[in-house]
mmCIF file of N, CA and C in Angstrom:
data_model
loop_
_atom_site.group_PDB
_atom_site.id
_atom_site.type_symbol
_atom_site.label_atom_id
_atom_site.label_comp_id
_atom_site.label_asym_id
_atom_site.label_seq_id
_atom_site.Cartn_x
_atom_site.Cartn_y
_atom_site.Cartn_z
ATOM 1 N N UNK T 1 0.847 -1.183 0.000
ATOM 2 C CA UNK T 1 0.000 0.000 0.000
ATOM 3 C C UNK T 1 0.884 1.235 0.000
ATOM 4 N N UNK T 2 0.956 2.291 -1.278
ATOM 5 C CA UNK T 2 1.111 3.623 -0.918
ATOM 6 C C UNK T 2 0.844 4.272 0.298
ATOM 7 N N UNK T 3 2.031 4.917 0.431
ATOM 8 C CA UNK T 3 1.839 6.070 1.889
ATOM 9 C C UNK T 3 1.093 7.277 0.617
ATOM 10 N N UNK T 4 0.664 7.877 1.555
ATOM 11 C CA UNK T 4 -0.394 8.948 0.976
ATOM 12 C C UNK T 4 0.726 10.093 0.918
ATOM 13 N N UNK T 5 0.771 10.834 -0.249
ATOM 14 C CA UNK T 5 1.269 12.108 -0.107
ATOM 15 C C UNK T 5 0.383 13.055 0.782
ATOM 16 N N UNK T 6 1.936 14.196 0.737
ATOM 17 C CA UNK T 6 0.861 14.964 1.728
ATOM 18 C C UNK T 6 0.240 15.855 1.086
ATOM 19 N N UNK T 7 0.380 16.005 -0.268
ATOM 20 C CA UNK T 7 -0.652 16.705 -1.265
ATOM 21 C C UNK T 7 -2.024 16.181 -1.553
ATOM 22 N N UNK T 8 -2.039 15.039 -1.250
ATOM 23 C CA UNK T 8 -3.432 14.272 -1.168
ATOM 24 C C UNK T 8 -4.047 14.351 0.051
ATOM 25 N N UNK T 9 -3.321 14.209 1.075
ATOM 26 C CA UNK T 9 -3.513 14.572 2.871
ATOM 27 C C UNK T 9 -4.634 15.938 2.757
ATOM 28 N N UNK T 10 -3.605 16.668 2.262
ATOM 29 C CA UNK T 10 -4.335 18.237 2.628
ATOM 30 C C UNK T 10 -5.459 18.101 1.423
ATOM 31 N N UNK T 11 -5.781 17.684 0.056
ATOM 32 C CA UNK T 11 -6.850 18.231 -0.671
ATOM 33 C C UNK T 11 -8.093 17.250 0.309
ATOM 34 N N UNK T 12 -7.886 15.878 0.772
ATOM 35 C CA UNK T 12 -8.783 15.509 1.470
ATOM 36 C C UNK T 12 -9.619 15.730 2.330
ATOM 37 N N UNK T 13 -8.583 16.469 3.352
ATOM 38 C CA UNK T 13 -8.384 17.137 4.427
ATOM 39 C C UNK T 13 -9.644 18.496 4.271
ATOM 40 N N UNK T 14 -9.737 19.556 3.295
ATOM 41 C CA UNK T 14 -10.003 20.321 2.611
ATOM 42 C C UNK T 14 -11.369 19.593 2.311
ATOM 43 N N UNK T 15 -11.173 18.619 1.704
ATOM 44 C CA UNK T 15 -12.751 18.723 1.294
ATOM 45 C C UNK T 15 -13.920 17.684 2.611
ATOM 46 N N UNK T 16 -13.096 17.552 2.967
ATOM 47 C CA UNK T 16 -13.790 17.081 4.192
ATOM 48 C C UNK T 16 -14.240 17.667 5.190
ATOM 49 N N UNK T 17 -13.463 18.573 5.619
ATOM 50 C CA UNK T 17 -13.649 20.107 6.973
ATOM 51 C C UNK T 17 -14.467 20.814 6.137
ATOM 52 N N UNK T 18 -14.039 21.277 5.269
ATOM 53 C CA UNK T 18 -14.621 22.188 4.296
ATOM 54 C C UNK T 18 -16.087 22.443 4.640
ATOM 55 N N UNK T 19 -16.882 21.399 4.099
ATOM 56 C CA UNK T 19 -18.382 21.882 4.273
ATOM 57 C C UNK T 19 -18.748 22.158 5.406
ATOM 58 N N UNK T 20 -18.071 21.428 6.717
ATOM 59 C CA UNK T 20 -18.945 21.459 7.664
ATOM 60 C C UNK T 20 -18.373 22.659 8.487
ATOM 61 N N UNK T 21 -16.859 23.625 7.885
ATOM 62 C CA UNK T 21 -16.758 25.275 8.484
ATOM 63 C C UNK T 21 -17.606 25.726 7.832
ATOM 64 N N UNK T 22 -17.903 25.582 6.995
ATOM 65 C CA UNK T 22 -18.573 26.338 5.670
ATOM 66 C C UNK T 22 -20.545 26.488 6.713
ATOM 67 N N UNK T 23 -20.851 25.032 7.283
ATOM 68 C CA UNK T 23 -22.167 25.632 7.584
ATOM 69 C C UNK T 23 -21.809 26.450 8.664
ATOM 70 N N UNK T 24 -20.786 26.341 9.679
ATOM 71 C CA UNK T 24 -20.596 26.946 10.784
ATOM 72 C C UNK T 24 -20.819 28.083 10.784
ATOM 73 N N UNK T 25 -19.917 28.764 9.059
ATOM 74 C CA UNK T 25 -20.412 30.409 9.114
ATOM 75 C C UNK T 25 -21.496 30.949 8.503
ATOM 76 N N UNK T 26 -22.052 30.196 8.471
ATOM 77 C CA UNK T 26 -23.462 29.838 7.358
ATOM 78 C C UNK T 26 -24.910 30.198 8.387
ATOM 79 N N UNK T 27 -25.701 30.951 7.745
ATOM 80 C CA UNK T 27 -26.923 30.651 9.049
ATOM 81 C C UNK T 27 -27.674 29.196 8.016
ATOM 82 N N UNK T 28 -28.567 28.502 8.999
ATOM 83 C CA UNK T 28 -29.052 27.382 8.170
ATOM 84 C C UNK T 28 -30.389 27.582 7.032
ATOM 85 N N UNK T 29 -30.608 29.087 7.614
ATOM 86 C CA UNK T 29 -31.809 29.712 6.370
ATOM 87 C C UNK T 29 -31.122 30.224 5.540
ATOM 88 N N UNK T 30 -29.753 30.677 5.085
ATOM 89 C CA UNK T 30 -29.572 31.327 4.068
ATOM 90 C C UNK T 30 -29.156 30.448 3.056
ATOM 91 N N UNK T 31 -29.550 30.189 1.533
ATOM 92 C CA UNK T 31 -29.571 29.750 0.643
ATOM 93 C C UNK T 31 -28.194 29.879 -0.150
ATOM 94 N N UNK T 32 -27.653 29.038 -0.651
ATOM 95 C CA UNK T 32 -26.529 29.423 -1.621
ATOM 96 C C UNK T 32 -26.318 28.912 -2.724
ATOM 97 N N UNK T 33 -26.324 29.829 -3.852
ATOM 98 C CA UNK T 33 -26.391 29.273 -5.151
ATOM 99 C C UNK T 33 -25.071 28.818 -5.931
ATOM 100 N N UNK T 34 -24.675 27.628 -5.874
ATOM 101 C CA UNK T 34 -23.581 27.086 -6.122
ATOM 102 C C UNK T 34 -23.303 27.000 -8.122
ATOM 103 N N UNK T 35 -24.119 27.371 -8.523
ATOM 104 C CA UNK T 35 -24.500 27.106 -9.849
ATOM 105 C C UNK T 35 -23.146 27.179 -10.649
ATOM 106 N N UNK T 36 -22.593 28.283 -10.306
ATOM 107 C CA UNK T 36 -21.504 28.792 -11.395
ATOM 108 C C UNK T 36 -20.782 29.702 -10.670
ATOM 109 N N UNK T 37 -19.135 30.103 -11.354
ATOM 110 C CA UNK T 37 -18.571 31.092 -10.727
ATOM 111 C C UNK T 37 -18.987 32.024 -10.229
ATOM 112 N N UNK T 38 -19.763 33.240 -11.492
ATOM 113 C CA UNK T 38 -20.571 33.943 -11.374
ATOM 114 C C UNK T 38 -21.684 34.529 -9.947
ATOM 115 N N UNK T 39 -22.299 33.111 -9.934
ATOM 116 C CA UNK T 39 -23.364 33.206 -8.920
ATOM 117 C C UNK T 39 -22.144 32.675 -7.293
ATOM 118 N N UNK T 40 -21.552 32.049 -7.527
ATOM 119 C CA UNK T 40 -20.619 32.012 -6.035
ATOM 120 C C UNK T 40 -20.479 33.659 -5.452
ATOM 121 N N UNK T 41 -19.391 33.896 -6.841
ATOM 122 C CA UNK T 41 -18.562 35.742 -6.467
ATOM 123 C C UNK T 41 -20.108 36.745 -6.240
ATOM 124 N N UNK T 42 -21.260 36.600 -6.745
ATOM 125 C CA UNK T 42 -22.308 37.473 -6.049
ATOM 126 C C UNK T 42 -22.753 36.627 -5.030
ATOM 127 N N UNK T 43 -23.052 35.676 -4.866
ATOM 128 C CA UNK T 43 -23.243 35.578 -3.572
ATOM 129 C C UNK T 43 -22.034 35.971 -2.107
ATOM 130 N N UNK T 44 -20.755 35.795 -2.818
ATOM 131 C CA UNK T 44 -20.171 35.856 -1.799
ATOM 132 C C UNK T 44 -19.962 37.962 -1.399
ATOM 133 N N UNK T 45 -20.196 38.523 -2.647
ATOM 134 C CA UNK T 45 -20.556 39.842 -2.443
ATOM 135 C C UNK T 45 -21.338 40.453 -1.786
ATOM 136 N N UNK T 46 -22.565 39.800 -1.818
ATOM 137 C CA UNK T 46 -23.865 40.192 -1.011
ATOM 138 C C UNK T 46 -23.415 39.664 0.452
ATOM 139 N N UNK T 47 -22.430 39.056 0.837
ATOM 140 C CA UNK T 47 -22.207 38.079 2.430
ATOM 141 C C UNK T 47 -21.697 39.411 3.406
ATOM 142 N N UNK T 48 -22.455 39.223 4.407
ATOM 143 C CA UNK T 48 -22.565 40.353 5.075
ATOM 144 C C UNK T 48 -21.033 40.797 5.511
ATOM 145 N N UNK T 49 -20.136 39.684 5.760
ATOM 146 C CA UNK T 49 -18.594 39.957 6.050
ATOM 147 C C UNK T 49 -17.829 38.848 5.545
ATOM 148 N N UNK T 50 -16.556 38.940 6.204
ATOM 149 C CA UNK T 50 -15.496 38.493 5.128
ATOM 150 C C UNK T 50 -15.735 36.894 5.646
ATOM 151 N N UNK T 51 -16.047 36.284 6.887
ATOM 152 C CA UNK T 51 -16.008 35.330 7.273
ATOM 153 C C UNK T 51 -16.945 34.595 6.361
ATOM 154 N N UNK T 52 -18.683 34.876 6.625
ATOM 155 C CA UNK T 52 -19.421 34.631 5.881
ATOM 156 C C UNK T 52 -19.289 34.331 4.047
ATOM 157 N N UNK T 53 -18.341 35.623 3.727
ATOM 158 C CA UNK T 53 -18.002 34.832 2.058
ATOM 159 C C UNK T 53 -16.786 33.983 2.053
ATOM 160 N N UNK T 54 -16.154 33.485 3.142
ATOM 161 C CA UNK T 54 -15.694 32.586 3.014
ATOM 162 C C UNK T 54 -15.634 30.888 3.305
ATOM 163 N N UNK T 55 -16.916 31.470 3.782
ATOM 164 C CA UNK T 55 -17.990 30.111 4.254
ATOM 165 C C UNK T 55 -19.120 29.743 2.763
ATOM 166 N N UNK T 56 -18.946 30.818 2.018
ATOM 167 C CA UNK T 56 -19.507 30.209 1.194
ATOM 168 C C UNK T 56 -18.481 30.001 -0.256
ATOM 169 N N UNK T 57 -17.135 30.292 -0.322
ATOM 170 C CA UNK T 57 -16.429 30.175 -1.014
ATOM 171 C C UNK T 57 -16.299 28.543 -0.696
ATOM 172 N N UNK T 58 -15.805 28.081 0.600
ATOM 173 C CA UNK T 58 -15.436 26.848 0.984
ATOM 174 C C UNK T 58 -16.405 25.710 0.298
ATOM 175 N N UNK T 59 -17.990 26.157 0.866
ATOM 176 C CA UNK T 59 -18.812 25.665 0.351
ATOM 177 C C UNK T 59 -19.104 25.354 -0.800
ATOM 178 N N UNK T 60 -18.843 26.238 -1.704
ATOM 179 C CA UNK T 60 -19.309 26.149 -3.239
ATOM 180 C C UNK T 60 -17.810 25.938 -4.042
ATOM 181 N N UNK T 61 -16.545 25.566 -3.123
ATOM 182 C CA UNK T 61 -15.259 25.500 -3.789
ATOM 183 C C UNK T 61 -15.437 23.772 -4.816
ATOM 184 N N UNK T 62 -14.750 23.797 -5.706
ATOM 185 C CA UNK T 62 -14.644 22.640 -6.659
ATOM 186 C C UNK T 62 -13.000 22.162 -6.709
ATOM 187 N N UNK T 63 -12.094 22.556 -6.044
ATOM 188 C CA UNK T 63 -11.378 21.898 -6.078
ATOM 189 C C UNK T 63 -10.273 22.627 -7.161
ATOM 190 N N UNK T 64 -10.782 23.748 -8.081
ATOM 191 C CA UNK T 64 -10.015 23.452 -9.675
ATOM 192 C C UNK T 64 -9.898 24.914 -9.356
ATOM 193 N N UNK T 65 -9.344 25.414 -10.544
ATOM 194 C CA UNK T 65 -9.375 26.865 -11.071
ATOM 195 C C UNK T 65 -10.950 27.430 -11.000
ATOM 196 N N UNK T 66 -11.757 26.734 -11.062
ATOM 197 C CA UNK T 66 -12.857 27.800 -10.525
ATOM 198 C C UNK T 66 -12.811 28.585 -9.536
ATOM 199 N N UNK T 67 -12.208 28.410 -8.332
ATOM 200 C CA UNK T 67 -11.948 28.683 -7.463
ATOM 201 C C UNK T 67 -11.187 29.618 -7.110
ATOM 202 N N UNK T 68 -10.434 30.348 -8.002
ATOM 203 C CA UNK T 68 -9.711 31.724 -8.027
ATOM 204 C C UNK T 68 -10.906 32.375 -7.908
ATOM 205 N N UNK T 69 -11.394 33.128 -8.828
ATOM 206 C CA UNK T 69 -12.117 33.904 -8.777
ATOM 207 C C UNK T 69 -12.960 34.666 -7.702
ATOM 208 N N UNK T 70 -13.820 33.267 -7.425
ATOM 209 C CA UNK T 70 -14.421 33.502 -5.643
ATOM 210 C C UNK T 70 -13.360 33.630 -4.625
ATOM 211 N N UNK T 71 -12.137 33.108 -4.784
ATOM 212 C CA UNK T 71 -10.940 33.472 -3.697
ATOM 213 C C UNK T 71 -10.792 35.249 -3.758
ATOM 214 N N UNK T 72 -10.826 35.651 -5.359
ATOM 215 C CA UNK T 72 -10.654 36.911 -5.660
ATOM 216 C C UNK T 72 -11.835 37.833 -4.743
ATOM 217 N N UNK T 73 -13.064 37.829 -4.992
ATOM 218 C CA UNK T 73 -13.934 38.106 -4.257
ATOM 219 C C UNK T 73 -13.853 38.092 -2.446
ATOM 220 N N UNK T 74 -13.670 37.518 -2.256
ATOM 221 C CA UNK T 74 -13.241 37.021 -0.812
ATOM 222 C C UNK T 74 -12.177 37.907 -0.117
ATOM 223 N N UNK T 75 -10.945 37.844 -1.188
ATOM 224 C CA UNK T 75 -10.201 38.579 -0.387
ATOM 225 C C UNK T 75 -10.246 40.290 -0.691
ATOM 226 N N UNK T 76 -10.705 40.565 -1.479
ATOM 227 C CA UNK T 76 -11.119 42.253 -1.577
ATOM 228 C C UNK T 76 -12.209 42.033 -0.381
ATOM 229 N N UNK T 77 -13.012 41.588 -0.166
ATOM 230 C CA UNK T 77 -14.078 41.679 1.255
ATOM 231 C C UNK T 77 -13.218 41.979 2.354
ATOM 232 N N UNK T 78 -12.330 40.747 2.642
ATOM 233 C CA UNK T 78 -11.693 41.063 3.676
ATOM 234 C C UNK T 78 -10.423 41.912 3.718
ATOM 235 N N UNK T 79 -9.753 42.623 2.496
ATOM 236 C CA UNK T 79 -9.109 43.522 2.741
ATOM 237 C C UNK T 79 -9.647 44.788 2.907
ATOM 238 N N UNK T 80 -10.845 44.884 2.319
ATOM 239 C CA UNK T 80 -11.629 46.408 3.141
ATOM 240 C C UNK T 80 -11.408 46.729 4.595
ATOM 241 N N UNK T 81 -11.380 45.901 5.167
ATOM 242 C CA UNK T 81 -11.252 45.307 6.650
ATOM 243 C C UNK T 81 -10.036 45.768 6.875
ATOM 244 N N UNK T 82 -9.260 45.542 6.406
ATOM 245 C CA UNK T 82 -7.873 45.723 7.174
ATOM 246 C C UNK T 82 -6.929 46.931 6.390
ATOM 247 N N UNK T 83 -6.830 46.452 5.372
ATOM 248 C CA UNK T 83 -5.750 47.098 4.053
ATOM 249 C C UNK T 83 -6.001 48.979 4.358
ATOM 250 N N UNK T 84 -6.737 49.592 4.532
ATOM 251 C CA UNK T 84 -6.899 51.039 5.267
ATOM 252 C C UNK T 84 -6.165 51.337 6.187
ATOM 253 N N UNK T 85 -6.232 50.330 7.312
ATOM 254 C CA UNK T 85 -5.772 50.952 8.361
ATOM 255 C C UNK T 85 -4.164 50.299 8.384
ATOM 256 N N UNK T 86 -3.181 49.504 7.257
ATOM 257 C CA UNK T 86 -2.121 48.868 7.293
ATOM 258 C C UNK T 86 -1.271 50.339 6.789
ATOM 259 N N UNK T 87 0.245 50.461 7.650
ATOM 260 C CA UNK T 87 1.174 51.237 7.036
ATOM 261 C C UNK T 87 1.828 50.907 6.016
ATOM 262 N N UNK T 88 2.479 51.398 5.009
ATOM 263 C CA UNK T 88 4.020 51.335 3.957
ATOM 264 C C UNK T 88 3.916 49.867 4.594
ATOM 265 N N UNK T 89 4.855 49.635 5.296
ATOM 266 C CA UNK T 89 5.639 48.439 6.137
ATOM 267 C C UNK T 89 4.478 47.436 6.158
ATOM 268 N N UNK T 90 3.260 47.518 6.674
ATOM 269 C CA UNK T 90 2.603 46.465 7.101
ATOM 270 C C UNK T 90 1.677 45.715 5.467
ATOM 271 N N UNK T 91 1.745 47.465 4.239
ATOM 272 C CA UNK T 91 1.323 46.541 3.035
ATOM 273 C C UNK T 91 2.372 45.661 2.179
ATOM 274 N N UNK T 92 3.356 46.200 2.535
ATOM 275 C CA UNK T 92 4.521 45.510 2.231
ATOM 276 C C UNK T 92 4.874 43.725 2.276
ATOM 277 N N UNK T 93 4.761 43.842 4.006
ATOM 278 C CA UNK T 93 4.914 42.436 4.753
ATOM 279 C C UNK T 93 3.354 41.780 3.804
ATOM 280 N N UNK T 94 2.050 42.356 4.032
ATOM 281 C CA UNK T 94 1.223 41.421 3.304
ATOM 282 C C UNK T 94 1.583 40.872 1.951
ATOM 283 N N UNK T 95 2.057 42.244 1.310
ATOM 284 C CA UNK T 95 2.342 41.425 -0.675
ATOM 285 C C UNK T 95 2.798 40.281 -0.362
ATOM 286 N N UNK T 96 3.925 40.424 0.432
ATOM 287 C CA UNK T 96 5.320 39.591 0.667
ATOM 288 C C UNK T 96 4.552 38.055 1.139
ATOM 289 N N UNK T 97 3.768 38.089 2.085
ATOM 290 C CA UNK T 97 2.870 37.063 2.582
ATOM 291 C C UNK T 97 1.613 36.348 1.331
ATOM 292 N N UNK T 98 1.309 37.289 0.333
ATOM 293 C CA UNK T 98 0.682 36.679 -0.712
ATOM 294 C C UNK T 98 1.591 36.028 -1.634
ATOM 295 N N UNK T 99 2.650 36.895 -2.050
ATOM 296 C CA UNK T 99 3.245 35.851 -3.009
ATOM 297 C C UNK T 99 3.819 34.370 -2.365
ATOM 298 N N UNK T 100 4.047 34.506 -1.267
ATOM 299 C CA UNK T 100 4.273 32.907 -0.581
ATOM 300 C C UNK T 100 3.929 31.894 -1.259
ATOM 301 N N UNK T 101 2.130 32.867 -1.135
ATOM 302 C CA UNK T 101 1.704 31.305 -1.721
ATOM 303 C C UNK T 101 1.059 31.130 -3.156
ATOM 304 N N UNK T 102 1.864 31.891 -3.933
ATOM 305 C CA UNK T 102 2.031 32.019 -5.095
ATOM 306 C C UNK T 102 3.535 31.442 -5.389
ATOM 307 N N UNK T 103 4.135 31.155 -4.654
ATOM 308 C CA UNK T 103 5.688 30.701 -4.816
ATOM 309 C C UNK T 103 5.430 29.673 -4.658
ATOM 310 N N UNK T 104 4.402 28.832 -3.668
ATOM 311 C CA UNK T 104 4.504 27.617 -2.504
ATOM 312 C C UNK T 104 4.059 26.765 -4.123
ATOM 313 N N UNK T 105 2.993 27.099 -4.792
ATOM 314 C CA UNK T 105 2.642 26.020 -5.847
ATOM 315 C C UNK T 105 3.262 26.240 -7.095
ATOM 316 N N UNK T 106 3.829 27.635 -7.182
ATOM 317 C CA UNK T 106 4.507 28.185 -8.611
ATOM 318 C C UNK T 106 4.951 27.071 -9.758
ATOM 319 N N UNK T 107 5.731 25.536 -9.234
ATOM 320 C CA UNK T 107 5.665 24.740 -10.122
ATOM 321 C C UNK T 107 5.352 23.698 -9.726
ATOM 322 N N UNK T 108 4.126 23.841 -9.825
ATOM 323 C CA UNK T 108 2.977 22.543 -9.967
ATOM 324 C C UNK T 108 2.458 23.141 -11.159
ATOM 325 N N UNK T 109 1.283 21.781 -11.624
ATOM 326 C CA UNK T 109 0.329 21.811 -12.858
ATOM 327 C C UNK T 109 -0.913 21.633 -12.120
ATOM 328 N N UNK T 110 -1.802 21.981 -12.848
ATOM 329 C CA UNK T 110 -2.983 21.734 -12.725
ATOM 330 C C UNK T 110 -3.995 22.342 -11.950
ATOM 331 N N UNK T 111 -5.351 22.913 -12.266
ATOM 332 C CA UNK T 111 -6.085 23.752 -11.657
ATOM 333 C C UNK T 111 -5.945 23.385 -9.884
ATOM 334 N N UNK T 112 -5.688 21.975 -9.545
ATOM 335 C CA UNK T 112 -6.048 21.249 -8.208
ATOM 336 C C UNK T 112 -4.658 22.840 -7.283
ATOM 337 N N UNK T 113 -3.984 23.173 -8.175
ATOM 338 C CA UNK T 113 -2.872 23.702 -7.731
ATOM 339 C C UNK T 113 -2.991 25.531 -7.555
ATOM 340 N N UNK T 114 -3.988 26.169 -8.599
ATOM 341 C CA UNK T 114 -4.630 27.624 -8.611
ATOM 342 C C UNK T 114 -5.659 27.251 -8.017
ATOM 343 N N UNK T 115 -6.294 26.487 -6.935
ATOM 344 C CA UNK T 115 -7.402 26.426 -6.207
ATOM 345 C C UNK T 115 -6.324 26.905 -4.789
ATOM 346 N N UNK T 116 -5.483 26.060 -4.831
ATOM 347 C CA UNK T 116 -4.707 25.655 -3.566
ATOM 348 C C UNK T 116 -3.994 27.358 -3.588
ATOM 349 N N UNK T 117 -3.205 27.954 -4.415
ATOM 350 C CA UNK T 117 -2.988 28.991 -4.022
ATOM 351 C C UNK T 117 -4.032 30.024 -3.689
ATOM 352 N N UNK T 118 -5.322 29.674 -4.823
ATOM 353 C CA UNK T 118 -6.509 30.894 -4.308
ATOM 354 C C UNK T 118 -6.554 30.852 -2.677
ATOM 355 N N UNK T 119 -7.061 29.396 -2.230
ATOM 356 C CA UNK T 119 -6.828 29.694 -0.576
ATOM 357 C C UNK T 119 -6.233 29.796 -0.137
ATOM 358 N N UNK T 120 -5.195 29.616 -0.156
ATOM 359 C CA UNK T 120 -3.963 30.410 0.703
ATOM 360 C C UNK T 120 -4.060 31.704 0.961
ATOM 361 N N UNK T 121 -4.059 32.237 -0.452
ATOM 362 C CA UNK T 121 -3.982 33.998 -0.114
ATOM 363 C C UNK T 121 -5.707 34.354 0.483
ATOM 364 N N UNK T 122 -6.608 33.863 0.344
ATOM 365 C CA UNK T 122 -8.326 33.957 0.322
ATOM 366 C C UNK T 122 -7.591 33.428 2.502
ATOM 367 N N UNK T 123 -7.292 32.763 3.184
ATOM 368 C CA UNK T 123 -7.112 32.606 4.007
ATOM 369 C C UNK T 123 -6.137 33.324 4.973
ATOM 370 N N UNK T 124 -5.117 34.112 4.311
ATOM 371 C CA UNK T 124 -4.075 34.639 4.600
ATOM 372 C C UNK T 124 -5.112 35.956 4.784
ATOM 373 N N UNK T 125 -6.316 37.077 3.909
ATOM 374 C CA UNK T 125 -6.792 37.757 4.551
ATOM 375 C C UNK T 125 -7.749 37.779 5.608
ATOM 376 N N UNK T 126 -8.638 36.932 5.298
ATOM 377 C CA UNK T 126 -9.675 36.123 6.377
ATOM 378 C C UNK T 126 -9.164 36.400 7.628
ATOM 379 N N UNK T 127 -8.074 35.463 8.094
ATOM 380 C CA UNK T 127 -7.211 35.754 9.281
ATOM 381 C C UNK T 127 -7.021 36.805 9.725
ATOM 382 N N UNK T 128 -6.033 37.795 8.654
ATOM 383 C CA UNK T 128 -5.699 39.377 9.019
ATOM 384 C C UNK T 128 -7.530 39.982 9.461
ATOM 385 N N UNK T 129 -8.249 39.877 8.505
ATOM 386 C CA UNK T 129 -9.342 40.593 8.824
ATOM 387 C C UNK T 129 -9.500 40.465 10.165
ATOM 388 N N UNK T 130 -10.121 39.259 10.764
ATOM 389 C CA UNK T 130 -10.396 38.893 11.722
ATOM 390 C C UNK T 130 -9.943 39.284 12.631
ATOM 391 N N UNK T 131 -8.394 39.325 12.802
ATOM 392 C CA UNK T 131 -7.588 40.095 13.865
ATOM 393 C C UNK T 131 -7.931 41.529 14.032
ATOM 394 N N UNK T 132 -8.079 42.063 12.847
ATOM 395 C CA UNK T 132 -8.606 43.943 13.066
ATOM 396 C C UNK T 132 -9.629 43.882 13.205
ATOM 397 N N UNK T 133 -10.613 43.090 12.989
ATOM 398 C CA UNK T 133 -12.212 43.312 13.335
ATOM 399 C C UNK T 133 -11.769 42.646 14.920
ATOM 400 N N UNK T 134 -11.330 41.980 15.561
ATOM 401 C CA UNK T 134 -11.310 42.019 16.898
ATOM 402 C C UNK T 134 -11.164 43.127 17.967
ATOM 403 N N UNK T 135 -10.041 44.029 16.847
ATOM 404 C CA UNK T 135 -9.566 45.062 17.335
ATOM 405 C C UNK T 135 -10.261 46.484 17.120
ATOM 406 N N UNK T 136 -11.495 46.225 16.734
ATOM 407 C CA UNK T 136 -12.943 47.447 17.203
ATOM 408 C C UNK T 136 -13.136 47.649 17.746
#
């Protein structure tokens, strides 16, 4: 028997947690239209904060390059949040913290791999947000 990579570890990993953070930030009446990119990135527009569109990014994620896009969405939400009140120095350290993980998959193939960087950076603001919305 193959030992499991740990690139298989984590997409598993991912789609397994996945839905069930995803209802956590979810109320159980609100509806989400998974249909298409399109309808993800407005739904995740209309999401009242950054947590919430990323509960429904998780939710409606496929695994592939679809998944930029709504990452794209996601993290303009949650840089409203923070990116204002960051100095020179502190937008700096963020670029520096996005391309990471634009470096971390840089040579890999395959959409499974522009999903994996969308969350990274889609998680890398989430976090920051969160920390300055604590700090209200």
């Amino acid at each position: 028997m193959k030992i499991l990579t740990p690139t298989l570890v984590v997409t598993l990993t991912i789609l397994m947690i996945g839905p069930s953070f995803a209802r956590d930030h979810m109320p159980s009446s609100e509806k989400i239209d998974c249909a298409g990119m399109d309808s993800n990135v407005q739904s995740i527009e209309r999401a009242p904060n950054c947590q919430r569109a990323f509960g429904i990014m998780i939710q409606c994620s496929n695994a592939g390059g679809g998944d930029v896009g709504p990452g794209d969405a996601v993290r303009e939400k949650c840089e409203a949040v923070f990116l204002p009140k960051l100095n020179a120095a502190g937008r700096k350290a963020y670029q520096r913290e996005l391309k990471r993980c634009v470096d971390k998959y840089a040579n890999m193939q395959g959409s499974l791999y522009q999903s994996r960087t969308a969350f990274c950076q889609t998680d890398l603001a989430v976090r920051r947000a969160a920390r300055y919305e604590k700090q209200r």
